[in-house]
mmCIF file of C-alpha atoms in Angstrom:
data_model
loop_
_atom_site.group_PDB
_atom_site.id
_atom_site.type_symbol
_atom_site.label_atom_id
_atom_site.label_comp_id
_atom_site.label_asym_id
_atom_site.label_seq_id
_atom_site.Cartn_x
_atom_site.Cartn_y
_atom_site.Cartn_z
ATOM 1 C CA MET A 586 15.554 -15.775 45.393
ATOM 2 C CA SER A 587 11.764 -15.102 45.485
ATOM 3 C CA VAL A 588 12.366 -10.990 45.387
ATOM 4 C CA VAL A 589 14.983 -11.326 42.934
ATOM 5 C CA LEU A 590 12.582 -13.290 40.640
ATOM 6 C CA CYS A 591 9.546 -10.325 41.803
ATOM 7 C CA LEU A 592 12.037 -7.864 40.590
ATOM 8 C CA LEU A 593 13.640 -9.614 37.637
ATOM 9 C CA ALA A 594 9.806 -10.666 36.081
ATOM 10 C CA GLY A 595 8.723 -7.591 36.540
ATOM 11 C CA SER A 596 11.497 -5.403 34.662
ATOM 12 C CA THR A 597 11.609 -8.063 31.842
ATOM 13 C CA SER A 598 7.216 -7.762 31.873
ATOM 14 C CA ALA A 599 7.589 -3.731 31.499
ATOM 15 C CA ASP A 600 10.592 -3.809 28.991
ATOM 16 C CA GLN A 601 8.653 -6.960 26.623
ATOM 17 C CA LEU A 602 5.233 -5.337 26.933
ATOM 18 C CA SER A 603 7.226 -1.626 26.386
ATOM 19 C CA GLY A 604 8.721 -2.867 22.918
ATOM 20 C CA LYS A 605 4.764 -4.182 22.063
ATOM 21 C CA ILE A 606 3.819 -0.999 22.061
ATOM 22 C CA ALA A 607 6.474 0.806 20.183
ATOM 23 C CA ARG A 608 5.948 -1.983 17.260
ATOM 24 C CA ARG A 609 2.657 -0.844 17.325
ATOM 25 C CA ASP A 610 4.015 2.708 16.927
ATOM 26 C CA ALA A 611 6.656 1.554 14.439
ATOM 27 C CA VAL A 612 3.532 -0.409 12.305
ATOM 28 C CA LEU A 613 1.492 2.911 12.456
ATOM 29 C CA GLU A 614 4.298 5.501 11.540
ATOM 30 C CA ARG A 615 6.590 3.180 9.364
ATOM 31 C CA THR A 616 5.849 -0.531 8.120
ATOM 32 C CA GLU A 617 2.004 -0.003 7.313
ATOM 33 C CA PRO A 618 2.460 3.214 5.030
ATOM 34 C CA LEU A 619 6.099 1.230 3.465
ATOM 35 C CA ALA A 620 3.594 -1.436 2.321
ATOM 36 C CA TYR A 621 0.773 0.784 1.468
ATOM 37 C CA ALA A 622 3.490 3.111 -1.228
ATOM 38 C CA ALA A 623 5.255 0.036 -2.671
ATOM 39 C CA GLN A 624 1.767 -1.564 -3.646
ATOM 40 C CA THR A 625 1.078 2.358 -4.890
ATOM 41 C CA LEU A 626 4.435 1.941 -6.683
ATOM 42 C CA TYR A 627 3.074 -1.188 -8.314
ATOM 43 C CA VAL A 628 0.232 0.004 -9.502
ATOM 44 C CA ALA A 629 1.982 3.356 -10.429
ATOM 45 C CA LEU A 630 4.403 2.413 -13.100
ATOM 46 C CA SER A 631 1.546 -0.461 -14.276
ATOM 47 C CA ALA A 632 -0.667 2.649 -14.983
ATOM 48 C CA ALA A 633 2.713 4.627 -16.358
ATOM 49 C CA ASP A 634 3.068 1.857 -19.164
ATOM 50 C CA ALA A 635 -0.838 1.742 -19.862
ATOM 51 C CA SER A 636 -1.167 5.281 -20.270
ATOM 52 C CA ALA A 637 1.899 5.208 -23.040
ATOM 53 C CA ALA A 638 0.370 2.405 -24.786
ATOM 54 C CA THR A 639 -3.158 4.574 -24.856
ATOM 55 C CA ALA A 640 -0.976 7.375 -25.918
ATOM 56 C CA PHE A 641 0.593 5.590 -28.509
ATOM 57 C CA LEU A 642 -3.092 4.133 -29.950
ATOM 58 C CA SER A 643 -4.511 7.106 -30.092
ATOM 59 C CA GLY A 644 -1.806 8.191 -33.090
ATOM 60 C CA GLY A 645 -0.242 11.302 -33.789
ATOM 61 C CA ILE A 646 -0.285 13.973 -31.299
ATOM 62 C CA GLU A 647 -2.226 12.490 -28.282
ATOM 63 C CA SER A 648 -4.549 14.421 -26.239
ATOM 64 C CA PRO A 649 -3.196 16.552 -22.730
ATOM 65 C CA GLN A 650 -5.190 14.313 -21.074
ATOM 66 C CA VAL A 651 -3.621 11.148 -21.952
ATOM 67 C CA ARG A 652 -0.445 12.945 -21.759
ATOM 68 C CA GLY A 653 -1.111 13.850 -18.185
ATOM 69 C CA GLN A 654 -2.003 10.461 -17.158
ATOM 70 C CA TYR A 655 1.416 9.368 -18.605
ATOM 71 C CA GLN A 656 3.296 11.942 -16.678
ATOM 72 C CA GLN A 657 1.189 11.750 -13.326
ATOM 73 C CA ALA A 658 1.895 8.103 -13.220
ATOM 74 C CA LEU A 659 5.434 8.317 -13.125
ATOM 75 C CA ALA A 660 5.387 11.291 -10.526
ATOM 76 C CA ASP A 661 3.251 8.984 -8.295
ATOM 77 C CA ALA A 662 5.495 6.129 -9.212
ATOM 78 C CA ALA A 663 8.633 8.263 -8.125
ATOM 79 C CA ALA A 664 6.657 9.583 -4.981
ATOM 80 C CA ALA A 665 6.047 6.248 -4.016
ATOM 81 C CA LEU A 666 9.436 4.677 -4.707
ATOM 82 C CA ALA A 667 10.966 7.361 -2.411
ATOM 83 C CA GLU A 668 8.514 6.306 0.297
ATOM 84 C CA ALA A 669 8.484 2.976 -0.122
ATOM 85 C CA THR A 670 12.322 2.751 0.579
ATOM 86 C CA THR A 671 12.771 5.572 2.973
ATOM 87 C CA GLY A 672 15.183 4.277 5.735
ATOM 88 C CA ALA A 673 15.704 0.891 4.068
ATOM 89 C CA ALA A 674 19.172 -0.367 5.196
ATOM 90 C CA ASP A 675 19.094 -4.350 4.239
ATOM 91 C CA GLU A 676 21.052 -5.301 0.920
ATOM 92 C CA ARG A 677 18.035 -6.738 -0.795
ATOM 93 C CA THR A 678 15.792 -3.345 -0.847
ATOM 94 C CA ARG A 679 18.858 -1.180 -1.955
ATOM 95 C CA MET A 680 19.386 -3.503 -4.832
ATOM 96 C CA ILE A 681 15.705 -3.525 -5.628
ATOM 97 C CA VAL A 682 15.664 0.100 -5.559
ATOM 98 C CA ALA A 683 19.198 0.455 -7.572
ATOM 99 C CA GLN A 684 17.393 -1.589 -10.511
ATOM 100 C CA ILE A 685 14.227 0.333 -10.346
ATOM 101 C CA THR A 686 15.903 3.621 -10.786
ATOM 102 C CA ALA A 687 18.206 2.453 -13.460
ATOM 103 C CA ASP A 688 15.396 1.397 -15.228
ATOM 104 C CA LEU A 689 13.085 4.147 -15.049
ATOM 105 C CA PRO A 690 14.714 6.091 -17.157
ATOM 106 C CA ALA A 691 15.819 3.636 -19.620
ATOM 107 C CA TYR A 692 12.055 3.279 -19.964
ATOM 108 C CA THR A 693 10.688 6.501 -20.011
ATOM 109 C CA GLY A 694 13.648 6.965 -23.124
ATOM 110 C CA LEU A 695 12.305 4.112 -24.891
ATOM 111 C CA VAL A 696 8.488 5.696 -24.440
ATOM 112 C CA GLU A 697 9.715 9.008 -25.805
ATOM 113 C CA ALA A 698 11.478 7.404 -28.573
ATOM 114 C CA ALA A 699 8.399 5.714 -29.366
ATOM 115 C CA ARG A 700 6.276 8.376 -29.156
ATOM 116 C CA ALA A 701 8.404 10.543 -31.696
ATOM 117 C CA ASN A 702 7.897 8.333 -34.397
ATOM 118 C CA ASN A 703 4.529 8.006 -34.051
ATOM 119 C CA ARG A 704 3.688 10.990 -34.140
ATOM 120 C CA GLN A 705 6.301 11.167 -37.483
ATOM 121 C CA GLY A 706 3.961 7.927 -38.498
ATOM 122 C CA PHE A 707 7.094 6.137 -38.636
ATOM 123 C CA PRO A 708 5.886 2.268 -37.929
ATOM 124 C CA VAL A 709 9.364 1.552 -35.815
ATOM 125 C CA GLY A 710 7.580 3.575 -33.189
ATOM 126 C CA SER A 711 5.316 0.340 -31.967
ATOM 127 C CA SER A 712 8.944 -1.376 -31.555
ATOM 128 C CA TYR A 713 10.242 1.457 -29.531
ATOM 129 C CA LEU A 714 6.996 0.814 -27.030
ATOM 130 C CA HIS A 715 6.973 -2.854 -27.154
ATOM 131 C CA GLU A 716 10.743 -2.693 -25.818
ATOM 132 C CA ALA A 717 9.929 -0.213 -23.569
ATOM 133 C CA SER A 718 7.096 -2.471 -21.939
ATOM 134 C CA LEU A 719 9.068 -5.501 -22.189
ATOM 135 C CA VAL A 720 11.581 -3.257 -19.561
ATOM 136 C CA MET A 721 8.455 -2.689 -17.761
ATOM 137 C CA GLN A 722 6.833 -6.112 -17.676
ATOM 138 C CA ASN A 723 10.394 -7.868 -17.067
ATOM 139 C CA SER A 724 12.199 -5.617 -14.641
ATOM 140 C CA LEU A 725 10.655 -2.915 -13.244
ATOM 141 C CA LEU A 726 7.068 -4.643 -12.347
ATOM 142 C CA PRO A 727 8.786 -7.603 -10.535
ATOM 143 C CA ASN A 728 11.002 -5.572 -8.883
ATOM 144 C CA ALA A 729 8.153 -3.313 -7.646
ATOM 145 C CA GLU A 730 6.494 -6.737 -6.989
ATOM 146 C CA LYS A 731 9.148 -8.017 -4.491
ATOM 147 C CA LEU A 732 9.197 -5.085 -2.841
ATOM 148 C CA SER A 733 5.888 -4.862 -2.145
ATOM 149 C CA LYS A 734 5.805 -8.412 -1.180
ATOM 150 C CA ASP A 735 8.814 -7.728 1.320
ATOM 151 C CA ARG A 736 6.981 -4.710 3.007
ATOM 152 C CA LEU A 737 3.662 -6.713 3.600
ATOM 153 C CA ALA A 738 5.876 -9.375 5.413
ATOM 154 C CA ALA A 739 7.659 -7.182 7.129
ATOM 155 C CA LEU A 740 4.134 -5.651 8.276
ATOM 156 C CA ARG A 741 3.371 -9.282 9.173
ATOM 157 C CA HIS A 742 6.146 -10.085 11.099
ATOM 158 C CA ASP A 743 5.860 -6.848 13.256
ATOM 159 C CA GLN A 744 1.995 -7.454 14.034
ATOM 160 C CA HIS A 745 3.371 -10.947 14.794
ATOM 161 C CA ASP A 746 5.639 -9.296 17.428
ATOM 162 C CA ILE A 747 2.713 -7.421 18.765
ATOM 163 C CA GLY A 748 0.284 -9.831 19.459
ATOM 164 C CA ALA A 749 2.711 -13.118 20.444
ATOM 165 C CA LEU A 750 2.244 -13.818 23.886
ATOM 166 C CA PRO A 751 5.674 -12.480 26.070
ATOM 167 C CA TRP A 752 7.084 -16.421 27.239
ATOM 168 C CA THR A 753 9.985 -15.156 28.564
ATOM 169 C CA SER A 754 8.073 -12.951 31.110
ATOM 170 C CA ILE A 755 5.634 -15.476 31.224
ATOM 171 C CA VAL A 756 8.107 -18.055 32.177
ATOM 172 C CA LEU A 757 9.685 -15.588 35.126
ATOM 173 C CA LEU A 758 6.238 -15.183 36.556
ATOM 174 C CA VAL A 759 5.915 -18.834 36.551
ATOM 175 C CA LEU A 760 8.733 -19.368 38.139
ATOM 176 C CA VAL A 761 8.037 -16.959 40.752
ATOM 177 C CA LEU A 762 4.948 -19.025 41.950
ATOM 178 C CA ILE A 763 6.959 -21.684 42.364
ATOM 179 C CA SER A 764 9.666 -19.910 44.048
ATOM 180 C CA CYS A 765 6.419 -18.469 46.656
ATOM 181 C CA GLY A 766 5.355 -22.244 46.533
ATOM 182 C CA VAL A 767 8.443 -23.888 47.551
ATOM 183 C CA GLY A 768 8.973 -21.030 50.217
ATOM 184 C CA THR A 769 5.442 -22.027 51.672
ATOM 185 C CA LEU A 770 6.832 -25.318 52.134
ATOM 186 C CA VAL A 771 10.196 -24.376 53.961
ATOM 187 C CA LEU A 772 8.141 -22.329 56.360
ATOM 188 C CA LEU A 773 5.569 -24.812 57.129
ATOM 189 C CA ARG A 774 8.482 -27.395 58.159
ATOM 190 C CA ARG A 775 10.698 -24.687 59.864
ATOM 191 C CA THR A 776 7.738 -22.720 61.732
ATOM 192 C CA ASN A 777 4.606 -25.187 61.181
ATOM 193 C CA ARG A 778 2.731 -22.160 60.133
ATOM 194 C CA ARG A 779 0.908 -23.300 57.019
ATOM 195 C CA MET A 780 0.636 -19.553 55.560
ATOM 196 C CA ASN A 781 2.516 -16.603 55.129
ATOM 197 C CA MET A 782 0.507 -13.833 54.588
ATOM 198 C CA GLY A 783 3.191 -11.698 52.883
ATOM 199 C CA VAL A 784 4.143 -14.665 50.298
ATOM 200 C CA ALA A 785 0.681 -15.341 49.982
ATOM 201 C CA VAL A 786 0.012 -11.730 48.654
ATOM 202 C CA ALA A 787 3.365 -11.822 46.308
ATOM 203 C CA ALA A 788 1.532 -15.015 44.646
ATOM 204 C CA GLY A 789 -1.591 -13.266 44.439
ATOM 205 C CA ALA A 790 0.022 -10.061 42.647
ATOM 206 C CA THR A 791 1.876 -12.629 40.636
ATOM 207 C CA ALA A 792 -0.895 -14.779 39.566
ATOM 208 C CA VAL A 793 -2.903 -11.140 38.509
ATOM 209 C CA THR A 794 0.110 -10.152 36.684
ATOM 210 C CA LEU A 795 -0.204 -13.497 34.713
ATOM 211 C CA LEU A 796 -3.728 -13.012 33.953
ATOM 212 C CA TRP A 797 -3.111 -9.902 32.749
ATOM 213 C CA ILE A 798 -0.285 -10.425 30.340
ATOM 214 C CA VAL A 799 -1.866 -13.625 28.708
ATOM 215 C CA GLY A 800 -5.207 -11.509 28.879
ATOM 216 C CA THR A 801 -4.299 -7.757 27.229
ATOM 217 C CA THR A 802 -1.915 -9.736 25.066
ATOM 218 C CA SER A 803 -4.557 -12.223 23.533
ATOM 219 C CA ILE A 804 -7.177 -8.929 23.049
ATOM 220 C CA ALA A 805 -4.359 -7.558 20.870
ATOM 221 C CA ALA A 806 -3.905 -10.541 18.736
ATOM 222 C CA ALA A 807 -7.504 -10.485 18.028
ATOM 223 C CA ALA A 808 -7.623 -7.010 17.991
ATOM 224 C CA LEU A 809 -4.972 -7.438 14.940
ATOM 225 C CA ASP A 810 -7.129 -10.052 13.152
ATOM 226 C CA THR A 811 -4.343 -11.284 11.224
ATOM 227 C CA GLY A 812 -5.987 -14.342 10.310
ATOM 228 C CA LYS A 813 -6.922 -16.117 6.929
ATOM 229 C CA SER A 814 -9.898 -13.861 6.957
ATOM 230 C CA GLY A 815 -8.474 -11.122 9.016
ATOM 231 C CA ALA A 816 -7.606 -7.496 7.893
ATOM 232 C CA THR A 817 -3.742 -8.143 7.060
ATOM 233 C CA SER A 818 -5.419 -10.824 5.145
ATOM 234 C CA ARG A 819 -8.117 -8.630 3.366
ATOM 235 C CA PHE A 820 -5.367 -5.623 2.507
ATOM 236 C CA GLU A 821 -3.033 -7.918 0.837
ATOM 237 C CA THR A 822 -5.587 -9.668 -0.732
ATOM 238 C CA LEU A 823 -6.550 -6.590 -2.406
ATOM 239 C CA THR A 824 -3.362 -5.182 -2.861
ATOM 240 C CA GLN A 825 -2.687 -8.396 -5.355
ATOM 241 C CA ALA A 826 -6.042 -8.012 -6.930
ATOM 242 C CA ARG A 827 -5.194 -4.550 -8.029
ATOM 243 C CA ILE A 828 -1.974 -5.393 -9.282
ATOM 244 C CA LEU A 829 -3.817 -7.996 -11.429
ATOM 245 C CA ALA A 830 -5.902 -5.525 -12.848
ATOM 246 C CA GLN A 831 -3.305 -3.391 -13.929
ATOM 247 C CA GLN A 832 -1.365 -6.542 -15.653
ATOM 248 C CA ALA A 833 -4.490 -7.515 -17.434
ATOM 249 C CA ARG A 834 -5.178 -4.061 -18.588
ATOM 250 C CA THR A 835 -1.303 -4.187 -19.841
ATOM 251 C CA ASP A 836 -2.557 -7.596 -21.667
ATOM 252 C CA GLU A 837 -5.435 -5.483 -22.941
ATOM 253 C CA THR A 838 -3.434 -2.476 -24.424
ATOM 254 C CA LEU A 839 -0.090 -4.213 -25.805
ATOM 255 C CA ALA A 840 -2.225 -6.612 -27.890
ATOM 256 C CA LEU A 841 -3.533 -3.653 -30.017
ATOM 257 C CA ILE A 842 -0.032 -2.228 -30.534
ATOM 258 C CA THR A 843 1.580 -5.238 -31.550
ATOM 259 C CA ARG A 844 -1.181 -6.262 -33.995
ATOM 260 C CA GLY A 845 -0.255 -9.699 -34.597
ATOM 261 C CA ASP A 846 -1.703 -12.565 -32.891
ATOM 262 C CA ILE A 847 -3.403 -12.232 -29.613
ATOM 263 C CA THR A 848 -3.488 -15.665 -28.475
ATOM 264 C CA VAL A 849 -0.773 -15.101 -25.583
ATOM 265 C CA SER A 850 -2.252 -11.590 -24.621
ATOM 266 C CA GLU A 851 -5.615 -13.258 -24.530
ATOM 267 C CA THR A 852 -4.227 -16.335 -22.228
ATOM 268 C CA ASP A 853 -2.350 -13.562 -19.858
ATOM 269 C CA PHE A 854 -5.429 -11.475 -19.816
ATOM 270 C CA ARG A 855 -8.103 -14.437 -18.647
ATOM 271 C CA LYS A 856 -5.732 -15.709 -16.439
ATOM 272 C CA HIS A 857 -5.158 -12.651 -14.741
ATOM 273 C CA THR A 858 -8.898 -11.544 -14.607
ATOM 274 C CA THR A 859 -9.531 -15.350 -13.861
ATOM 275 C CA GLU A 860 -7.318 -14.495 -10.552
ATOM 276 C CA LEU A 861 -8.873 -11.177 -10.214
ATOM 277 C CA SER A 862 -12.084 -12.581 -10.101
ATOM 278 C CA ASP A 863 -11.550 -15.577 -7.364
ATOM 279 C CA ARG A 864 -9.635 -12.593 -5.282
ATOM 280 C CA LEU A 865 -12.655 -10.659 -5.201
ATOM 281 C CA ALA A 866 -15.260 -13.287 -4.529
ATOM 282 C CA THR A 867 -12.984 -13.800 -1.416
ATOM 283 C CA VAL A 868 -12.674 -10.587 -0.049
ATOM 284 C CA THR A 869 -15.688 -8.565 -1.140
ATOM 285 C CA GLY A 870 -18.118 -11.212 -2.572
ATOM 286 C CA SER A 871 -19.093 -12.468 -6.079
ATOM 287 C CA ASP A 872 -22.232 -9.635 -6.154
ATOM 288 C CA SER A 873 -19.659 -6.592 -4.831
ATOM 289 C CA GLU A 874 -19.375 -3.671 -7.006
ATOM 290 C CA ALA A 875 -15.863 -4.553 -7.493
ATOM 291 C CA SER A 876 -17.304 -8.023 -8.710
ATOM 292 C CA ARG A 877 -19.949 -6.221 -11.214
ATOM 293 C CA SER A 878 -17.467 -3.604 -12.279
ATOM 294 C CA LEU A 879 -15.050 -6.280 -13.236
ATOM 295 C CA LEU A 880 -17.639 -8.432 -15.136
ATOM 296 C CA GLY A 881 -18.259 -5.058 -17.621
ATOM 297 C CA TRP A 882 -14.971 -4.571 -18.091
ATOM 298 C CA THR A 883 -14.483 -7.860 -19.419
ATOM 299 C CA ALA A 884 -17.493 -7.404 -21.399
ATOM 300 C CA GLY A 885 -15.918 -4.405 -23.024
ATOM 301 C CA HIS A 886 -13.124 -6.486 -23.375
ATOM 302 C CA ALA A 887 -14.800 -8.842 -25.542
ATOM 303 C CA LYS A 888 -16.022 -6.544 -27.947
ATOM 304 C CA GLN A 889 -12.713 -5.411 -28.233
ATOM 305 C CA ARG A 890 -11.163 -9.089 -28.992
ATOM 306 C CA GLU A 891 -14.513 -9.268 -31.155
ATOM 307 C CA ALA A 892 -13.516 -5.937 -33.492
ATOM 308 C CA TYR A 893 -9.723 -7.082 -33.996
ATOM 309 C CA GLU A 894 -10.775 -10.844 -34.751
ATOM 310 C CA ALA A 895 -12.883 -9.425 -37.418
ATOM 311 C CA ALA A 896 -10.000 -7.036 -38.659
ATOM 312 C CA ASN A 897 -11.681 -4.099 -37.898
ATOM 313 C CA TYR A 898 -8.664 -2.538 -36.212
ATOM 314 C CA PRO A 899 -10.288 1.139 -35.641
ATOM 315 C CA ALA A 900 -12.882 -0.531 -33.720
ATOM 316 C CA ALA A 901 -10.709 -2.148 -31.693
ATOM 317 C CA VAL A 902 -8.700 0.401 -30.878
ATOM 318 C CA ALA A 903 -11.873 2.775 -30.202
ATOM 319 C CA GLN A 904 -13.185 0.275 -28.000
ATOM 320 C CA ALA A 905 -10.121 -0.025 -25.945
ATOM 321 C CA ILE A 906 -8.947 3.746 -25.632
ATOM 322 C CA GLY A 907 -12.456 5.263 -26.115
ATOM 323 C CA THR A 908 -14.257 7.490 -23.254
ATOM 324 C CA GLY A 909 -17.708 5.971 -23.438
ATOM 325 C CA ALA A 910 -19.358 4.672 -21.011
ATOM 326 C CA GLU A 911 -19.064 1.145 -22.729
ATOM 327 C CA ASN A 912 -15.354 1.613 -23.713
ATOM 328 C CA SER A 913 -12.606 -0.784 -21.842
ATOM 329 C CA ALA A 914 -10.470 2.016 -20.789
ATOM 330 C CA THR A 915 -13.489 3.578 -18.850
ATOM 331 C CA LEU A 916 -14.948 0.503 -17.570
ATOM 332 C CA PHE A 917 -11.209 -0.107 -16.280
ATOM 333 C CA ALA A 918 -11.059 2.944 -14.773
ATOM 334 C CA GLN A 919 -14.244 2.427 -13.276
ATOM 335 C CA LEU A 920 -12.867 -0.790 -11.894
ATOM 336 C CA ASP A 921 -9.280 0.181 -10.198
ATOM 337 C CA ALA A 922 -11.636 3.504 -8.618
ATOM 338 C CA THR A 923 -13.681 0.742 -7.029
ATOM 339 C CA LEU A 924 -10.338 -1.593 -6.035
ATOM 340 C CA ARG A 925 -8.646 1.560 -4.859
ATOM 341 C CA ASP A 926 -11.639 2.606 -2.334
ATOM 342 C CA ASN A 927 -11.835 -0.648 -1.119
ATOM 343 C CA LEU A 928 -8.287 -1.302 -0.692
ATOM 344 C CA GLY A 929 -8.152 2.414 1.340
ATOM 345 C CA GLN A 930 -11.168 1.082 3.302
ATOM 346 C CA GLN A 931 -9.463 -2.467 4.307
ATOM 347 C CA ARG A 932 -5.879 -0.194 5.293
ATOM 348 C CA GLN A 933 -8.093 1.551 7.609
ATOM 349 C CA GLN A 934 -9.583 -1.288 9.095
ATOM 350 C CA LEU A 935 -6.035 -2.653 9.611
ATOM 351 C CA ARG A 936 -4.903 0.881 10.976
ATOM 352 C CA ASP A 937 -7.738 0.703 13.714
ATOM 353 C CA GLY A 938 -6.730 -3.111 14.522
ATOM 354 C CA VAL A 939 -2.881 -2.213 15.078
ATOM 355 C CA ASP A 940 -4.412 0.943 16.940
ATOM 356 C CA SER A 941 -6.820 -1.730 18.795
ATOM 357 C CA ALA A 942 -4.196 -3.424 19.905
ATOM 358 C CA GLY A 943 -1.958 -1.155 21.558
ATOM 359 C CA ALA A 944 -4.545 0.648 23.352
ATOM 360 C CA ALA A 945 -4.916 -2.579 25.009
ATOM 361 C CA LEU A 946 -1.334 -3.002 26.112
ATOM 362 C CA ALA A 947 -1.200 0.712 27.277
ATOM 363 C CA LEU A 948 -1.291 0.199 30.694
ATOM 364 C CA SER A 949 0.769 -2.772 30.556
ATOM 365 C CA PRO A 950 4.167 -2.334 31.019
ATOM 366 C CA ALA A 951 3.305 -0.151 33.960
ATOM 367 C CA GLY A 952 1.021 -1.841 35.606
ATOM 368 C CA THR A 953 3.037 -5.877 35.833
ATOM 369 C CA LEU A 954 6.053 -3.285 36.636
ATOM 370 C CA VAL A 955 3.849 -1.967 39.885
ATOM 371 C CA LEU A 956 2.189 -5.531 40.769
ATOM 372 C CA LEU A 957 5.803 -7.231 40.665
ATOM 373 C CA LEU A 958 7.047 -4.268 42.841
ATOM 374 C CA PHE A 959 4.215 -4.944 45.720
ATOM 375 C CA ALA A 960 4.912 -8.848 45.537
ATOM 376 C CA ALA A 961 8.726 -8.203 46.297
ATOM 377 C CA ALA A 962 7.930 -5.943 49.067
ATOM 378 C CA ALA A 963 5.193 -8.158 50.062
ATOM 379 C CA VAL A 964 7.432 -11.224 50.085
ATOM 380 C CA VAL A 965 10.015 -9.145 52.227
ATOM 381 C CA THR A 966 7.059 -7.930 54.817
ATOM 382 C CA GLY A 967 5.888 -11.767 55.027
ATOM 383 C CA LEU A 968 9.270 -13.207 55.881
ATOM 384 C CA TRP A 969 11.049 -10.107 57.942
ATOM 385 C CA PRO A 970 9.245 -11.504 61.155
ATOM 386 C CA ARG A 971 10.272 -15.080 60.772
ATOM 387 C CA LEU A 972 13.943 -14.275 59.849
ATOM 388 C CA LYS A 973 14.236 -12.002 63.260
ATOM 389 C CA GLU A 974 12.973 -15.104 65.080
ATOM 390 C CA PHE A 975 16.264 -17.030 64.279
ATOM 391 C CA LEU A 976 18.351 -13.889 64.734
#
């Protein structure tokens, strides 16, 4: 029985630990890149909406730079959509992709209609752009956010599997130790020998294996740093922060296009920037570059709001889309660049942690299998002389 348990525990331990290493490889090659691509998709779609609004507010024929930003954002969104859904087989993801694929051409068509009317000075252009933004805000972005959350959840699930204790292996190893103890008692009663060296060596090898599995798995879990303040949580929080920033920028530009009561848009802007500030304080600190960039942008937005409320619409537009150092567009670009850099740093930390977890587990499958094969051989070696005594 002890020999069978040793062989079973060895094969099970090697299989479970190999599975953890394979899961590490899957995270680095697939799960984490898909999560990052899903976040990029949301940001690119939101950036396209903000760029379309900026182009519209420019009036007439927009500058090549503004037009290029819009086209680049759409290209980034298309590339991110393809990457974020690579190999997707579940129905939920297929439905999300189908909806985004259907809505994106409708959105771009409405933007082009708004652009054509705006170039001719027709007021109906703002209605087309407002309708396009509704498609973006009510369908494209919510679906992109669902995809981002699903990909982040898959990332957390894979990390949990890497760092979780392999309980099946642990239970089998404990059963091996119990069988060694029972075998020792049986031999004591029948042979009056207090110890069988082979059984004792097998028990020692099994105990070492048990400690090895628990120790390496614990080291791997620590390297993954999946706690509330860990790399994964910081990555997720910064992803949400960048999304909130894009949402607030959309609130800022759309308020000028509607040219009506800005109470609702201002409420949404404050809500998004407040949540953004809270997340930045959690991850980067209240005195970080990102937090200072946010304060600068909100100060620029305050100037835009003051000009609008003073019925100085041209000044409000200039503040929103101008290229000066104190204009909202420039200040927002600085904030977004900082958030992108911070997100890239957290992403690298996350990947480094996953890589370190795999390194901690690297020798475990072969090592545990060898130890338990040795334990099985030790049991046979120790019991064979005793068995011959009864033959």
